[in-house]
Coordinates of C-alpha atoms in Angstrom, one line a residue:
M1 CA 79.1 108.2 142.9
V2 CA 79.3 111.9 143.7
Q3 CA 82.9 111.5 144.5
Q4 CA 83.6 109.9 141.1
A5 CA 81.8 112.8 139.3
H6 CA 83.8 115.3 141.3
M7 CA 87.0 113.5 140.4
A8 CA 86.1 113.4 136.7
Q9 CA 85.4 117.1 136.8
S10 CA 88.7 117.9 138.5
N11 CA 90.5 115.8 135.9
M12 CA 88.7 117.6 133.1
S13 CA 89.5 121.0 134.6
F14 CA 93.2 119.9 134.9
L15 CA 93.3 118.9 131.3
A16 CA 91.5 122.2 130.2
S17 CA 94.1 124.3 132.1
R18 CA 97.0 122.6 130.3
P19 CA 98.5 124.2 127.2
A20 CA 97.4 122.8 123.9
M21 CA 99.5 119.9 122.5
P22 CA 102.2 120.8 120.0
V23 CA 101.1 120.3 116.4
M24 CA 103.3 117.3 115.8
A25 CA 101.9 115.6 119.0
H26 CA 98.4 116.3 117.8
L27 CA 99.2 114.8 114.4
A28 CA 100.8 111.8 116.1
V29 CA 97.7 111.2 118.2
A30 CA 95.4 111.6 115.2
F31 CA 97.5 109.1 113.3
A32 CA 97.5 106.6 116.2
V33 CA 93.7 106.9 116.4
L34 CA 93.4 106.3 112.6
I35 CA 95.6 103.2 112.8
T36 CA 93.6 101.9 115.7
K37 CA 90.4 102.3 113.8
W38 CA 91.8 100.6 110.8
S39 CA 93.0 97.7 112.9
Q40 CA 89.7 97.3 114.6
R41 CA 87.8 97.3 111.3
Q42 CA 90.1 94.7 109.9
H43 CA 89.7 92.5 113.0
T44 CA 85.9 92.9 113.0
R45 CA 85.5 92.2 109.3
K46 CA 87.7 89.1 109.5
H47 CA 85.5 87.7 112.3
L48 CA 82.3 88.7 110.5
R49 CA 83.3 86.3 107.7
H50 CA 83.1 83.3 110.1
L51 CA 79.7 84.0 111.7
T52 CA 76.9 81.5 111.1
V53 CA 73.6 82.5 109.6
Q54 CA 72.0 82.3 113.1
Q55 CA 74.7 84.5 114.6
L56 CA 74.2 87.0 111.8
D57 CA 70.5 87.0 112.4
D58 CA 71.1 87.7 116.1
V59 CA 73.0 90.9 115.2
G60 CA 70.5 91.9 112.5
L61 CA 72.6 91.2 109.4
S62 CA 71.7 89.1 106.4
P63 CA 74.4 86.9 104.9
F64 CA 74.5 89.2 101.9
E65 CA 75.1 92.3 104.1
A66 CA 77.7 90.5 106.1
H67 CA 79.5 89.4 102.9
N68 CA 79.5 93.0 101.6
Q69 CA 80.8 94.4 105.0
A70 CA 83.4 91.7 105.3
N71 CA 84.8 92.4 101.9
L72 CA 85.2 96.2 102.4
P73 CA 88.8 97.3 102.6
F74 CA 89.9 98.3 106.1
W75 CA 90.2 102.0 105.3
R76 CA 86.5 102.2 104.3
P77 CA 84.0 102.8 107.1

């Protein structure tokens, strides 16, 4: 466990010592993160539409709340 913490810290110090990413690379990463979030939301909301009332109860959602969440566009959190 201690070895893993030391390894993680050495990885972080390596990353901190590196020069900052170029602006275009930073924008590309931010765009990729945004697209990934949108894709995950779309996937989750699609599956939310198919959950049973008992499954919704297990996750703490009413059918009304699930319906509202499932019908949000992918770009809305």
